[in-house]
Short mmCIF file of C-alpha atoms in Angstrom, two decimals:
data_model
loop_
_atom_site.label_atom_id
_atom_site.label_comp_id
_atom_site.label_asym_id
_atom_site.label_seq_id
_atom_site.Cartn_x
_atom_site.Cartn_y
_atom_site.Cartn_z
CA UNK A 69 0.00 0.00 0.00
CA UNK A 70 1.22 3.36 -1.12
CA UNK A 71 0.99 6.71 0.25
CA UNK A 72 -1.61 7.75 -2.56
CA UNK A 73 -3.63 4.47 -1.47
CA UNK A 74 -3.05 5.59 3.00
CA UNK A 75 -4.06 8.57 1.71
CA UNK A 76 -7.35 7.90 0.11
CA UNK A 77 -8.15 5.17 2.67
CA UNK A 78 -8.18 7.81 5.75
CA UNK A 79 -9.27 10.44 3.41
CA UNK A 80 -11.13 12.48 6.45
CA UNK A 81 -8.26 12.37 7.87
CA UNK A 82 -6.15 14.11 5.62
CA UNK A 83 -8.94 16.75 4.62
CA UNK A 84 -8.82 17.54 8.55
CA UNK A 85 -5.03 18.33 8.40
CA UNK A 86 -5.03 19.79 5.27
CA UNK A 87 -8.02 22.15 6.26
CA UNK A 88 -6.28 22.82 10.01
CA UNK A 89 -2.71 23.31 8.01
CA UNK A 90 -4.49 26.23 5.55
CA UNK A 91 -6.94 27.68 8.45
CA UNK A 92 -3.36 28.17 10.58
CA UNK A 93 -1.53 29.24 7.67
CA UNK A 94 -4.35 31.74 6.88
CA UNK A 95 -4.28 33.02 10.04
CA UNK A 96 -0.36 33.18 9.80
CA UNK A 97 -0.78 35.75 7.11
CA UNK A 98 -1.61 38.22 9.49
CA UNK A 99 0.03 36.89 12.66
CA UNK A 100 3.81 36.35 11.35
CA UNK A 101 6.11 38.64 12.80
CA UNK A 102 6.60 40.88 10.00
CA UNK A 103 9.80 42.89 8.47
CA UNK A 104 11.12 44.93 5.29
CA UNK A 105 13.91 42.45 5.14
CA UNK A 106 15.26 39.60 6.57
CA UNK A 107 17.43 40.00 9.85
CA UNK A 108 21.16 40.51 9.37
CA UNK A 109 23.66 39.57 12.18
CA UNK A 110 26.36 42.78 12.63
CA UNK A 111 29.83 40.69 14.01
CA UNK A 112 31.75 43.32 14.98
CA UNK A 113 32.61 44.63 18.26
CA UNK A 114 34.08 48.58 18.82
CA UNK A 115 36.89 49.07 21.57
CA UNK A 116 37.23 52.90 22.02
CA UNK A 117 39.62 53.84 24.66
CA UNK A 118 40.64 57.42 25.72
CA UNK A 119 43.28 59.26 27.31
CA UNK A 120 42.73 62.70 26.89
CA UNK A 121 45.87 64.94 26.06
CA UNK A 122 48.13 61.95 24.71
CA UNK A 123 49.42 62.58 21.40
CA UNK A 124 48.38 60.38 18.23
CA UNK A 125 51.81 58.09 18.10
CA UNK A 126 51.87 57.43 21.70
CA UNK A 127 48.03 56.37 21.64
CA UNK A 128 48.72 53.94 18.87
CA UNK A 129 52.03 51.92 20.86
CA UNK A 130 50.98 52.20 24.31
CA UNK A 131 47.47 51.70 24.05
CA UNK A 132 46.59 50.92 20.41
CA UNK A 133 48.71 48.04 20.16
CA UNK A 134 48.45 46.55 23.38
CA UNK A 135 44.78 46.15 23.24
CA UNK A 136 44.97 44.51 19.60
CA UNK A 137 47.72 42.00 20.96
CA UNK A 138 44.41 41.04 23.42
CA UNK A 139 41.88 40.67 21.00
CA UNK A 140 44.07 38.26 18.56
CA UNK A 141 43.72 35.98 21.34
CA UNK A 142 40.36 35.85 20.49
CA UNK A 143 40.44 32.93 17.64
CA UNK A 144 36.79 33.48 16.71
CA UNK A 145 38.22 36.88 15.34
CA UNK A 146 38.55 37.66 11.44
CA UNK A 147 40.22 41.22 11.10
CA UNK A 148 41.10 44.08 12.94
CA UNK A 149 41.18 47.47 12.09
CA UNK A 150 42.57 50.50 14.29
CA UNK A 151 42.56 54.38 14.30
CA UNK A 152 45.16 55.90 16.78
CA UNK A 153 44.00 59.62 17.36
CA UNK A 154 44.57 62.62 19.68
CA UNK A 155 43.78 61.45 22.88
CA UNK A 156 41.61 58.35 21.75
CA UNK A 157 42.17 54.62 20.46
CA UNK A 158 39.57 52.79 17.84
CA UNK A 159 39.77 49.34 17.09
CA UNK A 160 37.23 46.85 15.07
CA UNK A 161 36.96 43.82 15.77
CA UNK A 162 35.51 41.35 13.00
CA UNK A 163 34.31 37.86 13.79
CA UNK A 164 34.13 35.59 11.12
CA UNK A 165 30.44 34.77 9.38
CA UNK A 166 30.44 30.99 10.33
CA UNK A 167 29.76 32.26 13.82
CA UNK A 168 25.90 33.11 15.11
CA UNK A 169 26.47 32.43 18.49
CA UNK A 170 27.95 36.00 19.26
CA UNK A 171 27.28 36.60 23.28
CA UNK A 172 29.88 33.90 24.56
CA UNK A 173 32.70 35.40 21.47
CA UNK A 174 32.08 39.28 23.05
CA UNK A 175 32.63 38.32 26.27
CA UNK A 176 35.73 36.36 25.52
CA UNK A 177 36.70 39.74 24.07
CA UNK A 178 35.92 41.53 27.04
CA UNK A 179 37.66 38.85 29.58
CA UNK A 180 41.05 39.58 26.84
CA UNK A 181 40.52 43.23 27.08
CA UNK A 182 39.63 44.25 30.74
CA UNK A 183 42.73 41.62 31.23
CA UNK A 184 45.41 44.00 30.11
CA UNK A 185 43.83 47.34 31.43
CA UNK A 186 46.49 47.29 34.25
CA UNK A 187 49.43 47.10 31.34
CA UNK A 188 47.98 50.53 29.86
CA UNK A 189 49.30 54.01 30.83
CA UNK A 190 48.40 55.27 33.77
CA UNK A 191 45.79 57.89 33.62
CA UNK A 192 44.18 55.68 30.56
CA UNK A 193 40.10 55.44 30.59
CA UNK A 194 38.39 52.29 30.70
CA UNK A 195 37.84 50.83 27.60
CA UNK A 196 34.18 51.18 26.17
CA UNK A 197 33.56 48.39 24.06
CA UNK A 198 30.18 48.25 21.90
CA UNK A 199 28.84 44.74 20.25
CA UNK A 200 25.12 45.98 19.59
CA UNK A 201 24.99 47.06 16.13
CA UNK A 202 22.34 44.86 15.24
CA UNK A 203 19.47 47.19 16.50
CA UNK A 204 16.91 49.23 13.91
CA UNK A 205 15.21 52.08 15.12
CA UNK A 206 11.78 50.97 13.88
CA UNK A 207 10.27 54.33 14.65
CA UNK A 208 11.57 57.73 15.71
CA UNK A 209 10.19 60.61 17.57
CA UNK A 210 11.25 64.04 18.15
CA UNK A 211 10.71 66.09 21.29
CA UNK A 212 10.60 69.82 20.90
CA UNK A 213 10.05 72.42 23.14
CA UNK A 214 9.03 76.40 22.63
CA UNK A 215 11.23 79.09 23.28
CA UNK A 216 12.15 79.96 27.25
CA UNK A 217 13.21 76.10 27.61
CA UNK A 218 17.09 75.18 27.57
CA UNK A 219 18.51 72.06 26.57
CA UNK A 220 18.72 71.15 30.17
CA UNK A 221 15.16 71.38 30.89
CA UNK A 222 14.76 69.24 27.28
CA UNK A 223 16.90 66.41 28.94
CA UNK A 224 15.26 66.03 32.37
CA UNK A 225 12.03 65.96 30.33
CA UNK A 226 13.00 63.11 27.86
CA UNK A 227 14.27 60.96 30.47
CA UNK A 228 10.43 60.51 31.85
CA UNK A 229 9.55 60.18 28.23
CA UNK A 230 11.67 57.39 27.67
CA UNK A 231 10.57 55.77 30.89
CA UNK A 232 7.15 55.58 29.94
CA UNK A 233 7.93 54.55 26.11
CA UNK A 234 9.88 51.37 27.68
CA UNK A 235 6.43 50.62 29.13
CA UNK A 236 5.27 49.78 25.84
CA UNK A 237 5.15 45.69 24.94
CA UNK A 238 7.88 45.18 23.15
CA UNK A 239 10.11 47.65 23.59
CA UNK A 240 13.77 46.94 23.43
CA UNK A 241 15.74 49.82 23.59
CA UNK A 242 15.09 54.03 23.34
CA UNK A 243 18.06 55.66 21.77
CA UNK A 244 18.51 59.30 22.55
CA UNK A 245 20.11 61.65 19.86
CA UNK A 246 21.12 65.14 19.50
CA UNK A 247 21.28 65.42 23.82
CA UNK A 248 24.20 67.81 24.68
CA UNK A 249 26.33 66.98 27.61
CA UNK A 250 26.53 69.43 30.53
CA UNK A 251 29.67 70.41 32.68
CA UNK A 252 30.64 72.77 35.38
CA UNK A 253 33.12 75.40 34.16
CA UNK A 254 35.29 76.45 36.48
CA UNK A 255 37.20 79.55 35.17
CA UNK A 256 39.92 80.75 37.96
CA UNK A 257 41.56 84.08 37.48
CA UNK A 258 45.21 82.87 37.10
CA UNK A 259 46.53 86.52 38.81
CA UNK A 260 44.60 85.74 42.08
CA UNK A 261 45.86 82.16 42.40
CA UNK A 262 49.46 83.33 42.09
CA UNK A 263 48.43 86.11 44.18
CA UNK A 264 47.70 84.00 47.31
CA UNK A 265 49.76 81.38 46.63
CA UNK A 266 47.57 78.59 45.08
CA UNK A 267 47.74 76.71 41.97
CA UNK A 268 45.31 75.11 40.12
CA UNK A 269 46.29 71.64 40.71
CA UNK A 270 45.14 72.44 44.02
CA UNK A 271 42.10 73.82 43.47
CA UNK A 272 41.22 70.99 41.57
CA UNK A 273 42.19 68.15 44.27
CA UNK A 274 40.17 70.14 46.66
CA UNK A 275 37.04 69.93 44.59
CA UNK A 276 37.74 66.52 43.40
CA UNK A 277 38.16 65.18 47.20
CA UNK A 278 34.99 67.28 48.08
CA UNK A 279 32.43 65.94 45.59
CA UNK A 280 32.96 62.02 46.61
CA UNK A 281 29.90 59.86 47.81
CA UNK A 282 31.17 58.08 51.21
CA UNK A 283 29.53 55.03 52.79
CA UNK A 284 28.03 56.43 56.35
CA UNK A 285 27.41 53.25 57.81
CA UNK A 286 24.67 52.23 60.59
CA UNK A 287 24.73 52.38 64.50
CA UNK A 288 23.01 50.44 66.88
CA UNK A 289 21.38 51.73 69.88
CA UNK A 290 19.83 49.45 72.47
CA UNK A 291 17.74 47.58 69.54
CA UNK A 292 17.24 51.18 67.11
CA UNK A 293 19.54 51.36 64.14
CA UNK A 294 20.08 54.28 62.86
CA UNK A 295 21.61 54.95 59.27
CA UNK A 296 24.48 57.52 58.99
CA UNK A 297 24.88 59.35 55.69
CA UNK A 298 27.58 61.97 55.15
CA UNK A 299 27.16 65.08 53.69
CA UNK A 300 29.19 67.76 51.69
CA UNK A 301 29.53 66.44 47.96
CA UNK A 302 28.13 69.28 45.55
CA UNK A 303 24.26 68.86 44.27
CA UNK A 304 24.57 72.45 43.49
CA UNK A 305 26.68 75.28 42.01
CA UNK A 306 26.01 77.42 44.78
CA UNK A 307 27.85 74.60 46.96
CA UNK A 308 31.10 74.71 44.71
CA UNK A 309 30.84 78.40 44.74
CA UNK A 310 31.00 78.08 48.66
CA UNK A 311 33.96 75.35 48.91
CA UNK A 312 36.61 76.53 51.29
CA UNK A 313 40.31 76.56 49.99
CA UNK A 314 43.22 77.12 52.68
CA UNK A 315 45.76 79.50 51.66
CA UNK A 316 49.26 78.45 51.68
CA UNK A 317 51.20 79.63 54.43
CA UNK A 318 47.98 80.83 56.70
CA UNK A 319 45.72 79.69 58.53
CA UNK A 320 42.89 81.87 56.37
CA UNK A 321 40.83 80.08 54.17
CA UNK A 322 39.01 81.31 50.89
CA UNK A 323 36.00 80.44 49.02
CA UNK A 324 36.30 79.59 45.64
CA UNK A 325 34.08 82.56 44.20
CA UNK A 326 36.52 84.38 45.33
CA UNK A 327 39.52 83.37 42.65
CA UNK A 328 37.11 81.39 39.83
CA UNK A 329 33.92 81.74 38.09
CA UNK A 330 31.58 79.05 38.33
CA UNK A 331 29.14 78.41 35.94
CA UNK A 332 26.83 75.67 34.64
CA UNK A 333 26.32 75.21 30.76
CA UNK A 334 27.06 72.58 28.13
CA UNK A 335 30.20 71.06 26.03
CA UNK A 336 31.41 73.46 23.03
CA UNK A 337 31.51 72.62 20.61
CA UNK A 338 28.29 70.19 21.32
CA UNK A 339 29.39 66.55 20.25
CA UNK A 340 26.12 65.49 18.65
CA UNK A 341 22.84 67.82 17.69
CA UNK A 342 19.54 66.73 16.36
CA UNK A 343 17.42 69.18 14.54
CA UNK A 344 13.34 67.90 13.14
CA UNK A 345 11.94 70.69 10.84
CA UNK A 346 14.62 73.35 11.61
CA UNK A 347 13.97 73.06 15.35
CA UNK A 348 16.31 72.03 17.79
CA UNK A 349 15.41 68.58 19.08
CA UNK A 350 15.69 65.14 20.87
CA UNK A 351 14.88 62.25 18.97
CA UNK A 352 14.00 58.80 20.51
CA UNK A 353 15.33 55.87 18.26
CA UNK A 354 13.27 53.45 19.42
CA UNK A 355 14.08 49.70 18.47
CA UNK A 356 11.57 46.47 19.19
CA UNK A 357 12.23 43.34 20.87
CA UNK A 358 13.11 40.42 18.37
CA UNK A 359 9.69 38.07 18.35
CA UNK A 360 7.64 41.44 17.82
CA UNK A 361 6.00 42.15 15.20
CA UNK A 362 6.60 45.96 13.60
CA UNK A 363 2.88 46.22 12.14
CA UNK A 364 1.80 45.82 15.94
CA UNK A 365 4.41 47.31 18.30
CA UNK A 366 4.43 50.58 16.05
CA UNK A 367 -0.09 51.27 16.68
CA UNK A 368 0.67 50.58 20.35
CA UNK A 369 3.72 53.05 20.43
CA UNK A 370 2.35 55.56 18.38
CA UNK A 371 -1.20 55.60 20.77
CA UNK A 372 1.64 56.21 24.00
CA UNK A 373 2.79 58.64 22.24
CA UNK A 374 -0.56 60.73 21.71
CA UNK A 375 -0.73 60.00 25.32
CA UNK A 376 2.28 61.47 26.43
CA UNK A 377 1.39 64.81 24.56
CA UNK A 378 -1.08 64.83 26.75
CA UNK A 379 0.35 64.48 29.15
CA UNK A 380 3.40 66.32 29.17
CA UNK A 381 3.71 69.95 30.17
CA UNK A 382 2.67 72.82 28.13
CA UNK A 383 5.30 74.12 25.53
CA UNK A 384 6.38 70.68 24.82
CA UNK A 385 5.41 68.58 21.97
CA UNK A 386 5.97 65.09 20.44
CA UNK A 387 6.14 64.62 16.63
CA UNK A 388 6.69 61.22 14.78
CA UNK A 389 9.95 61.80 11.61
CA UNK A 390 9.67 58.46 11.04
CA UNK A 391 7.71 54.83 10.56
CA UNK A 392 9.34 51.79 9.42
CA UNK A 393 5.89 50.19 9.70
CA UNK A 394 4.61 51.92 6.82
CA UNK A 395 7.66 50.48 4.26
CA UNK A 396 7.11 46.95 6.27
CA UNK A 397 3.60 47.41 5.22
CA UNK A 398 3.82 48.71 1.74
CA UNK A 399 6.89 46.09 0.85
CA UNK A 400 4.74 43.21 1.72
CA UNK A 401 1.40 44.51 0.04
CA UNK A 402 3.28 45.02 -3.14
CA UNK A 403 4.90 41.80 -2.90
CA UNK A 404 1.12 39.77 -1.62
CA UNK A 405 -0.50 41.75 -4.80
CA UNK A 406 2.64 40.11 -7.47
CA UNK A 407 1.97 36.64 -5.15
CA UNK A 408 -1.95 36.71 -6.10
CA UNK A 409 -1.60 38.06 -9.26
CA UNK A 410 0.91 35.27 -10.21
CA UNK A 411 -1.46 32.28 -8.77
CA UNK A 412 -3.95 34.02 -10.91
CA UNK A 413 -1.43 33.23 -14.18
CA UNK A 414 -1.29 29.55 -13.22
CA UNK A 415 -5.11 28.91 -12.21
CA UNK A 416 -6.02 30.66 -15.45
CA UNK A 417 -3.01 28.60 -17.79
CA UNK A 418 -3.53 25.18 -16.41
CA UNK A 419 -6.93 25.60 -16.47
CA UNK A 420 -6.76 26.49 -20.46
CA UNK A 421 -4.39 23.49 -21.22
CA UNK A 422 -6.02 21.10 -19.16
CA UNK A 423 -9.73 21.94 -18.99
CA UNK A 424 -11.92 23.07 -16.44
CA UNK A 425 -11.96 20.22 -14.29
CA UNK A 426 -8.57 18.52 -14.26
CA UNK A 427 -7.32 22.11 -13.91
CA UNK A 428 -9.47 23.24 -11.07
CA UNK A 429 -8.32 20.26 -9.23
CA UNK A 430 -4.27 20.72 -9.84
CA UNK A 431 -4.55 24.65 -9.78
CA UNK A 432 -5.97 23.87 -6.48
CA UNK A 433 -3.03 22.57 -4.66
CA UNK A 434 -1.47 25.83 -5.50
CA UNK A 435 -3.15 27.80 -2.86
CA UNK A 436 -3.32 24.57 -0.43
CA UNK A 437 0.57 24.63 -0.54
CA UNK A 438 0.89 28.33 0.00
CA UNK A 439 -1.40 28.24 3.35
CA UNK A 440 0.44 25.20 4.26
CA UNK A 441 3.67 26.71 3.83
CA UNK A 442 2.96 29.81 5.74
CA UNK A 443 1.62 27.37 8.70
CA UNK A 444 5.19 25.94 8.52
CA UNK A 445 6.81 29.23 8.72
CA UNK A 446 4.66 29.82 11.71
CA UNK A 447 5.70 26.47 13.08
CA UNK A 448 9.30 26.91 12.83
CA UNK A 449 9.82 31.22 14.01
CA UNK A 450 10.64 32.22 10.46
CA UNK A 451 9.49 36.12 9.81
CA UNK A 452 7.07 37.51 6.71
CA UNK A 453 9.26 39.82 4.50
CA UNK A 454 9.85 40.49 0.95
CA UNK A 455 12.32 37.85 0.49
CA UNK A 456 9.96 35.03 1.86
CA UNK A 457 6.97 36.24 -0.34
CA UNK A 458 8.97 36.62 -2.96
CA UNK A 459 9.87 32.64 -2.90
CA UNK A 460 6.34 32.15 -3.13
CA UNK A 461 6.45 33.17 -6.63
CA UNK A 462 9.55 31.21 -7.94
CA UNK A 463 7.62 28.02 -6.26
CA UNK A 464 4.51 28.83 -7.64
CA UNK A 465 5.86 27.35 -11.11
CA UNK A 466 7.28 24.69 -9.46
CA UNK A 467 5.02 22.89 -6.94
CA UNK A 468 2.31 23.00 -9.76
CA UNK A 469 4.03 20.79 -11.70
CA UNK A 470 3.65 17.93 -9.32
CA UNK A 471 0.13 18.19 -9.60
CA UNK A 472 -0.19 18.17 -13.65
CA UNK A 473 2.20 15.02 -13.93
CA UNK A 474 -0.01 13.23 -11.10
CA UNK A 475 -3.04 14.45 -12.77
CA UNK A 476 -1.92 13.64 -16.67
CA UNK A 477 -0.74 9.89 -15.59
CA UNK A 478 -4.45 9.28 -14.06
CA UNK A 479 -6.38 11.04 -16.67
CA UNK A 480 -4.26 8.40 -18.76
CA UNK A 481 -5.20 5.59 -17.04
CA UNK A 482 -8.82 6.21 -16.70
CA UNK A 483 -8.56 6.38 -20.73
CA UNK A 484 -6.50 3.42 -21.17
CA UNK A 485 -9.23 1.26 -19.13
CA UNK A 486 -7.99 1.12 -15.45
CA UNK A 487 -10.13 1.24 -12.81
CA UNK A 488 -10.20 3.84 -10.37
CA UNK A 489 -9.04 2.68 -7.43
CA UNK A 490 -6.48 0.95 -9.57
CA UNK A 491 -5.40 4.10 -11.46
CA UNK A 492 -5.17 5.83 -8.02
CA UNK A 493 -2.52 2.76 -6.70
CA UNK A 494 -0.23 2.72 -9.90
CA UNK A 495 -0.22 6.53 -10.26
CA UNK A 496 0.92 6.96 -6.56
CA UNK A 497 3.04 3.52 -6.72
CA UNK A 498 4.97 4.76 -9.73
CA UNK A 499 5.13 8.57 -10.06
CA UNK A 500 6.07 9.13 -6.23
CA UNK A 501 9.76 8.15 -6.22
CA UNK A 502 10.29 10.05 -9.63
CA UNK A 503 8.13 13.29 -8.34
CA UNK A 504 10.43 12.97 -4.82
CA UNK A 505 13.80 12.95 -6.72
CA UNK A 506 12.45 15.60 -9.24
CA UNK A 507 11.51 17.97 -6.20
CA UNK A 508 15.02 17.10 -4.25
CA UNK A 509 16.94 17.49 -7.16
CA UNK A 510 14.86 21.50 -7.06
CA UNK A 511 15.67 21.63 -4.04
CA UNK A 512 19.16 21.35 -3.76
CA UNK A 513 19.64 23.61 -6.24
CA UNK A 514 18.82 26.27 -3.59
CA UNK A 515 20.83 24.68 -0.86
CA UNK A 516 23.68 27.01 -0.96
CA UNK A 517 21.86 29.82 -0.24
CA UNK A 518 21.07 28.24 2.84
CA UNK A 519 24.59 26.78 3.81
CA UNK A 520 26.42 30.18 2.76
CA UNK A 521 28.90 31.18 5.63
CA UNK A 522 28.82 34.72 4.67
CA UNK A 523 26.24 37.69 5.25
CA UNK A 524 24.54 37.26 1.87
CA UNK A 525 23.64 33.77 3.13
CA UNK A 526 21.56 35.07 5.87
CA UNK A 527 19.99 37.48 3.52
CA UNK A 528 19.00 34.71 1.07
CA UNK A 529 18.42 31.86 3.57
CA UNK A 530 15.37 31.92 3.92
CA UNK A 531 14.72 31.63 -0.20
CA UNK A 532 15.87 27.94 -0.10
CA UNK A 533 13.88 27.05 3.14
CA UNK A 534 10.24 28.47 1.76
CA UNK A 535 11.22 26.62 -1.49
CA UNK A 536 12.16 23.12 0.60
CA UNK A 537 8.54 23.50 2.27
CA UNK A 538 6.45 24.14 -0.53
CA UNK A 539 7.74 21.76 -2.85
CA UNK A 540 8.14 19.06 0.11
CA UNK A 541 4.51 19.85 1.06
CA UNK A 542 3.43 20.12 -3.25
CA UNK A 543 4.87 16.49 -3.45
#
């Protein structure tokens, strides 16, 4: 007994599947975690070390070059590339595409880096390294603000903002851009510290040793504790204007508006600004979490955000620059329309070459295989986007050919004087080996885009698994 034969025996059977198969891949259509394109994996890692002051040369063999000897430990690494600056090192770090599994390679790096910290120059800043370049702002929002508010008052507003907008399910990280960093500008009058006798080193140990955070520690009183917490780091100007300095020499002491200028402003030149429509601004590049889906997160983000400009206070104001929902959207509609359009084409040939009924019944299996293969998709985490679709088409003239050889060879029969149930058993008997090979011999023809250690393989990966489903599930 053949498969054709099984299949016709328990015939409810397989109308049940195949009917749950196309309701779930139906349903799949609008359920699939949709994107523009499929997900590329970024394997690089940044190491950006500072040490401000240090000329270019000296960066690139004290600092430079001993971090790079670290990271060639690293055998997962492909290439590295450096830039020795002023006062800062750069180095890339490639991994080689055969690797996915990224997390345990970065912290290798890190383990290799943070290792040989203590063999830098003294004085040297941490290294910052930075392995998430894999994250797309999927929608961006600008906050801008009237006249009378400073860039300061901007700031403390956008950090509540982006509070709220990681409320929303989803979210996986709010980017803000165009934020300029404050400082305290001390400017001392050079002719009064020589005057009295104190140099700026001095001045600037004082402060330093002033502003620190010290643990106060608790005491115990028959059964009460009682927590002790130290005072006298700055949380204002005004404090740093009113810091005491001891004159050299004396036992007088002088505050330090009396010899500097303190003031409270922001970096010059700014580092990074963000302007939306010729205003001044602070944009939110808001990413979403992997397993959401862009055509959903971005109505639920977009509703916070009418909420929050209701929210926030007057002068204030929230405006969307941009929606990668509506190119999501528009990529896959243009691509579901050249799908349809395309099964349209093959209903309306087969039909004319093999006659209303015999081509009803293979054209048929054309939109059977397409639910079923977006059920599959569902089954196995795999994302609707324009390369996906796309497949669809190419299989399209494919998986209907299994149908019109199965069809012609029983048609054939029936003429030639078998019986039915006969004509069903030799069809299946001796067309399903053939069919199989034909369809795995389609098949493999795709294979390398699937096996391809490099990033065009994970852009075109997902070409040779929709074509392995549909013609497995055609056959």
């Amino acid at each position: 007994m053949n498969i054709s034969e099984i299949a016709f025996k328990y015939y409810r059977v397989v109308y049940a599947v195949l009917g749950a198969l196309m309701l779930i891949g139906f349903i799949s259509y609008f359920t699939l975690p949709a994107k523009e394109d499929p997900t590329i994996t970024i394997r690089e890692a940044l190491i950006t070390t500072n040490y401000p002051g240090m000329p270019a040369d000296r960066v690139e063999l004290l600092i430079t070059k001993t971090i790079e000897e670290a990271i060639r430990s690293v055998s997962e690494v492909d290439e590295i590339r450096s830039v020795s600056i002023e006062g800062k090192s750069i180095i890339h770090a490639d991994v080689y595409d055969r690797f996915f599994d990224l997390d345990q390679i970065w912290d290798e790096l890190r383990q290799e880096v943070n290792a040989v910290v203590p063999q830098l120059p003294e004085g040297t800043q941490a290294p910052i390294i930075n392995d998430d370049f894999g994250d797309v702002a999927v929608i961006t929002v600008a906050l801008l603000a009237d006249d009378g508010f400073d860039m300061a008052d901007m700031f403390d507003q956008a950090q509540h903002i982006r509070d709220v907008m990681y409320g929303v399910d989803g979210t996986k990280r709010v980017d803000m851009l165009g934020v300029q960093e404050e400082r305290i500008f001390i400017e001392a009058s050079n002719a009064k510290l020589s005057q009295l006798g104190i140099s700026p080193n001095i001045l600037v140990s004082i402060l330093q040793n002033q502003n620190i955070i010290r643990p106060g520690g608790q005491i115990d009183a028959n059964g009460q504790s009682f927590l002790i917490e130290p005072t006298g780091n700055f949380d204002t100007v005004e404090r740093i204007r009113e810091t005491l300095i001891p004159i050299p020499d004396s036992d007088e002491t002088i505050q330090v508006r009396d010899v500097a200028k303190v003031t409270r402003g922001f970096i010059d030149p700014p580092t990074q600004t963000a302007y939306y429509n010729d205003e001044q601004a602070i944009i939110f590049a808001i990413a979403m979490s992997d397993n959401a889906n862009v055509l959903d997160f971005t109505p639920r983000m977009v509703k916070q955000i009418e909420e929050l400009n209701q929210l926030i206070p007057a002068g204030y104001r929230l405006e969307i620059a941009t929606k990668q929902s509506i190119q999501v959207e528009n990529a896959i509609s243009n691509v579901t329309v050249n799908v349809l359009q395309t099964l349209l084409i093959v209903l309306v040939v087969v039909v004319l070459f093999l006659g209303m009924r015999t081509g009803l019944i293979v054209g048929a299996i054309v939109p059977a295989v397409m639910l079923i293969t977006l059920a599959v998709m569902s089954f196995t985490g795999m994302t609707l986007e324009r390369m996906s679709l796309a497949t669809l088409v190419i299989a399209l003239g494919l998986l209907v050919d299994n149908g019109i050889v199965i069809a012609e060879d029983f048609k054939k029969r029936l003429e030639e004087g078998e019986e039915r149930d006969e004509a069903l058993s030799n069809t299946g008997g001796t067309l399903a080996i053939p069919l199989l090979t034909s369809s795995l011999t389609t098949i493999l023809v795709f294979l390398p885009l699937m096996l391809a250690q490099h990033v065009a393989g994970e852009y075109t990966r997902s070409i040779s698994i929709v074509v392995l489903i549909s013609l497995l599930a055609s056959w």
